[in-house]
Coordinates of C-alpha atoms and ligand atoms in Angstrom, one line a residue:
M295 CA 82.8 101.4 91.4
L296 CA 81.3 104.7 92.2
R297 CA 77.9 105.9 91.0
S298 CA 76.5 109.3 91.5
H299 CA 73.0 109.8 92.8
A300 CA 71.9 111.6 89.7
S301 CA 72.5 108.5 87.4
A302 CA 70.1 105.9 86.0
R303 CA 69.1 103.5 88.7
T304 CA 70.9 100.7 87.2
S305 CA 73.8 98.9 88.4
L306 CA 76.5 98.3 86.0
K307 CA 78.8 95.9 87.9
K308 CA 77.2 92.7 86.9
W309 CA 77.8 93.2 83.3
C310 CA 81.1 94.6 83.7
A311 CA 82.3 91.5 85.7
A312 CA 80.7 89.2 83.3
L313 CA 81.9 90.9 79.8
L314 CA 85.6 91.2 80.1
F315 CA 86.0 90.2 76.5
V316 CA 84.1 92.8 74.9
L317 CA 86.2 95.5 73.4
G318 CA 85.6 97.7 70.5
T319 CA 85.2 101.3 69.1
S320 CA 82.1 103.2 70.0
A321 CA 81.2 103.8 66.4
E322 CA 80.5 100.1 65.6
L323 CA 77.9 98.1 67.1
C324 CA 79.6 95.2 69.5
L325 CA 76.7 93.2 70.9
P326 CA 74.2 91.0 69.1
D327 CA 70.7 92.7 69.4
A328 CA 72.5 95.9 70.1
I329 CA 70.2 98.9 70.5
P330 CA 71.2 101.3 67.8
E331 CA 72.5 104.9 68.4
G332 CA 69.2 106.5 66.9
E333 CA 67.2 104.6 69.4
R334 CA 69.2 105.6 72.7
Q335 CA 67.8 107.8 75.4
N336 CA 69.3 110.3 77.7
V337 CA 68.9 110.8 81.3
L338 CA 67.8 113.9 83.1
D339 CA 70.2 116.0 85.1
S340 CA 68.8 117.6 88.5
A341 CA 67.6 120.8 86.3
G342 CA 65.6 118.5 84.1
R343 CA 68.0 118.8 81.0
E344 CA 68.6 115.7 78.9
I345 CA 72.3 114.6 79.2
P346 CA 74.1 111.2 78.3
I347 CA 75.5 109.1 80.8
K348 CA 78.9 110.4 81.6
F349 CA 81.6 108.1 82.7
I350 CA 84.7 109.5 84.8
V351 CA 87.7 107.7 83.6
F352 CA 90.7 107.5 85.9
D353 CA 94.2 108.0 84.3
W354 CA 95.3 104.4 84.0
H355 CA 94.7 101.7 81.6
A356 CA 92.5 99.4 83.5
A357 CA 90.0 102.1 84.2
E358 CA 90.0 102.9 80.3
V359 CA 89.3 99.4 79.5
L360 CA 86.8 98.6 82.2
S361 CA 84.9 102.1 81.4
S362 CA 85.0 101.2 77.7
I363 CA 83.2 97.8 78.4
A364 CA 80.6 99.5 80.7
K365 CA 80.0 102.1 78.1
I366 CA 79.3 99.6 75.4
M367 CA 76.8 97.9 78.0
V368 CA 75.0 101.2 78.7
E369 CA 74.7 102.1 75.1
E370 CA 73.9 98.8 73.5
A371 CA 72.2 96.7 76.2
L372 CA 70.7 99.5 78.2
G373 CA 69.8 101.8 75.2
Y374 CA 71.4 105.2 76.8
H375 CA 73.7 107.6 75.2
A376 CA 77.1 107.6 77.1
V377 CA 80.3 109.5 76.7
F378 CA 83.5 109.9 78.6
D379 CA 84.5 112.8 80.3
E380 CA 87.6 114.3 78.7
H381 CA 89.7 115.0 81.9
R382 CA 91.5 111.9 83.2
P383 CA 91.6 112.3 87.1
F384 CA 94.3 110.4 89.1
T385 CA 92.8 110.6 92.6
V386 CA 89.5 109.0 93.9
M387 CA 88.8 112.4 95.8
D388 CA 88.8 114.0 92.5
V389 CA 86.3 111.6 91.1
A390 CA 84.2 111.6 94.2
L391 CA 83.8 115.4 94.0
K392 CA 83.1 115.4 90.3
L393 CA 80.3 112.9 90.7
S394 CA 78.8 114.6 93.5
G395 CA 78.6 118.2 92.1
C396 CA 80.5 119.5 95.3
L397 CA 83.2 122.0 94.5
D398 CA 85.1 121.0 97.5
S399 CA 85.0 118.4 100.2
T400 CA 82.7 120.8 102.5
C401 CA 80.1 120.6 99.8
N402 CA 79.2 124.3 100.7
D403 CA 79.3 125.3 97.1
M404 CA 77.9 123.0 94.5
Q405 CA 77.4 122.8 90.8
I406 CA 75.0 120.6 88.8
S407 CA 76.9 117.3 88.2
D408 CA 76.9 116.1 84.7
S409 CA 78.7 112.9 85.6
H410 CA 77.3 109.5 86.8
V411 CA 79.7 106.6 86.9
A412 CA 83.3 105.7 87.6
L413 CA 84.9 102.4 87.5
D414 CA 88.3 100.9 89.0
C415 CA 88.0 103.1 92.1
W416 CA 90.6 101.8 94.5
L417 CA 88.8 102.9 97.6
G418 CA 91.1 101.0 99.9
S419 CA 94.0 103.1 99.0
A420 CA 91.9 106.3 98.4
G421 CA 93.0 108.0 101.7
T422 CA 90.9 109.2 104.6
D423 CA 89.8 112.3 103.1
T424 CA 87.5 110.5 100.5
D425 CA 86.0 108.3 103.2
T426 CA 85.3 111.2 105.5
F427 CA 83.8 113.0 102.3
M428 CA 81.5 110.0 101.8
Q429 CA 80.4 109.7 105.2
Q430 CA 79.7 113.3 105.7
H431 CA 77.6 113.9 102.6
P432 CA 75.6 110.7 102.1
G433 CA 72.9 112.5 99.8
K434 CA 75.5 114.0 97.6
A435 CA 78.5 111.7 97.6
P436 CA 78.7 108.8 95.1
E437 CA 77.6 105.6 96.2
D438 CA 80.1 102.7 96.5
L439 CA 78.3 99.9 94.6
G440 CA 81.1 97.3 95.7
S441 CA 83.6 95.2 94.1
I442 CA 83.3 94.6 90.2
G443 CA 85.1 91.1 90.6
Y444 CA 88.5 91.4 91.1
E445 CA 91.1 92.5 93.8
G446 CA 94.4 94.2 93.7
E447 CA 97.4 94.2 95.9
E448 CA 100.3 96.4 96.2
A449 CA 103.7 94.8 97.1
L450 CA 107.4 95.3 97.1
V451 CA 109.1 92.9 94.8
V452 CA 112.8 91.9 94.4
A453 CA 113.7 89.9 91.2
G454 CA 114.6 86.4 92.0
K455 CA 117.9 86.8 90.2
L456 CA 118.9 89.4 92.8
V457 CA 117.8 87.5 95.8
D458 CA 119.9 84.5 94.6
E459 CA 122.9 86.5 93.9
A460 CA 122.9 88.1 97.2
Y461 CA 122.4 85.0 99.0
E462 CA 125.4 83.3 97.1
H463 CA 127.5 86.3 97.5
S464 CA 127.1 86.9 101.1
G465 CA 124.5 84.7 102.6
F466 CA 122.1 87.6 103.1
A467 CA 118.3 87.1 102.5
L468 CA 116.9 90.0 100.5
D469 CA 113.7 88.2 100.7
F470 CA 113.6 88.8 104.4
Y471 CA 113.0 92.3 105.6
R472 CA 115.4 92.3 108.5
S473 CA 118.3 92.0 106.0
Y474 CA 117.8 95.7 105.1
N475 CA 119.3 96.9 108.4
Q476 CA 122.4 99.0 107.3
S477 CA 124.0 98.2 110.8
H478 CA 124.6 94.6 109.4
Y479 CA 124.6 94.6 105.5
S480 CA 124.5 97.2 102.9
A481 CA 121.6 95.7 100.8
R482 CA 122.0 98.8 98.5
K483 CA 125.0 97.4 96.8
H484 CA 122.5 95.0 94.9
F485 CA 120.3 97.9 93.5
D486 CA 120.7 100.7 91.3
G487 CA 121.3 104.0 93.0
I488 CA 118.4 106.7 92.9
A489 CA 120.5 108.6 90.2
D490 CA 120.0 105.7 87.9
L491 CA 116.3 105.7 87.9
P492 CA 114.1 107.7 85.4
R493 CA 112.8 110.7 87.1
E494 CA 109.6 110.8 85.1
D495 CA 108.6 107.5 86.5
F496 CA 108.4 109.3 90.1
L497 CA 106.2 111.5 92.0
R498 CA 107.4 113.6 94.8
C499 CA 106.4 112.4 98.4
D500 CA 104.8 115.8 99.0
D501 CA 102.9 115.9 95.6
P502 CA 99.2 116.6 97.0
V503 CA 97.8 113.6 94.7
A504 CA 99.9 111.3 96.8
I505 CA 98.4 109.5 99.8
F506 CA 101.6 110.2 101.5
V507 CA 100.6 113.7 102.4
D508 CA 97.3 112.2 103.9
T509 CA 98.1 112.7 107.7
P510 CA 95.6 110.3 109.3
Y511 CA 96.7 107.5 106.9
M512 CA 100.3 108.1 107.5
N513 CA 99.5 108.2 111.0
D514 CA 98.5 104.6 110.8
Y515 CA 101.5 103.8 108.9
A516 CA 103.5 105.4 111.9
R517 CA 101.5 103.5 114.5
W518 CA 101.8 100.0 112.8
S519 CA 105.4 100.3 111.4
G520 CA 107.2 102.4 113.9
D521 CA 109.1 103.7 111.0
T522 CA 109.6 107.4 112.2
D523 CA 112.6 107.7 110.1
G524 CA 110.7 107.4 107.0
L525 CA 108.2 110.2 108.2
L526 CA 108.1 113.8 108.4
A527 CA 106.3 115.3 111.8
V528 CA 103.5 117.8 110.4
E529 CA 100.8 119.4 112.3
G530 CA 98.2 116.4 113.4
G531 CA 100.8 113.6 112.8
Y532 CA 102.9 112.6 110.0
N533 CA 103.6 112.7 106.2
A534 CA 105.9 110.6 104.3
A535 CA 109.6 111.9 104.5
G536 CA 111.8 111.6 101.3
L537 CA 111.3 112.8 97.8
L538 CA 110.3 110.4 95.2
L539 CA 107.9 107.8 94.9
P540 CA 107.2 105.5 91.8
T541 CA 104.1 106.8 89.8
S542 CA 103.2 103.2 88.7
V543 CA 104.7 99.9 87.6
Ligands
LIG730 C1 119.4 97.1 113.1 O1 120.4 96.4 113.9 C2 120.9 97.1 115.0 C3 122.1 96.4 115.5 O2 121.9 95.1 115.8 C4 119.8 97.0 116.1 O3 120.1 97.8 117.2 C5 118.5 97.7 115.3 O4 117.3 97.7 116.2 C6 118.2 97.1 114.1 N1 117.1 98.0 113.4 C7 116.0 97.4 113.1 C8 115.0 98.4 112.4 O5 115.7 96.3 113.4

């Protein structure tokens, strides 16, 4: 979770972890002993104006759910007005900038930030630019308040039925990465071709929102995998080669 320095000095993470079952629309009260709307307060921005606590909500479902829960807690348990920013960003860097008020990662130009909290920030896959930004601007960049109680993993998955079929058919093990060596076996015959896949579910590898154009990040990939065929040499190291990536699963 990221919280901007201008926010109310209260951590949301305990409630978010504890109250995963609370969902509802903002018009009704959800909690017993809820603080009604008319009794809620605003916070002050850095110019001293009264504003509600504003959540930046990432453009995926889990962020929407977690932010909705946290918003209820902020409104009904803490007694502050709370709103969601309309824009649904996709990258942690976008969110970090929005919370900081910095117009870009140099922070030379700033505006008064009207946003305070973001949940479901996947910092581990956020890329090095966010890390660097957070380190270089400790007083402005949002603060990482740590895990809200669950971990995520990214993995490549092959359906069990396919694995069984390939093994029965040829004795090759699709669940073992060395089987995917074209010199020995054409694993592609078990899969759909690129033309069969829905284009709208994919992102170009050179799309700036993708981590695959983050050179320091991809340099680590090159170092650990040695997979230079999957990489494109660029100034300062590597980007991912190839065209398409799944946007989500
Ligand atoms: C693929 O197999 C060939 C032939 O055995 C071998 O030379 C090559 O190193 C293998 N590639 C990988 C990535 O293991």
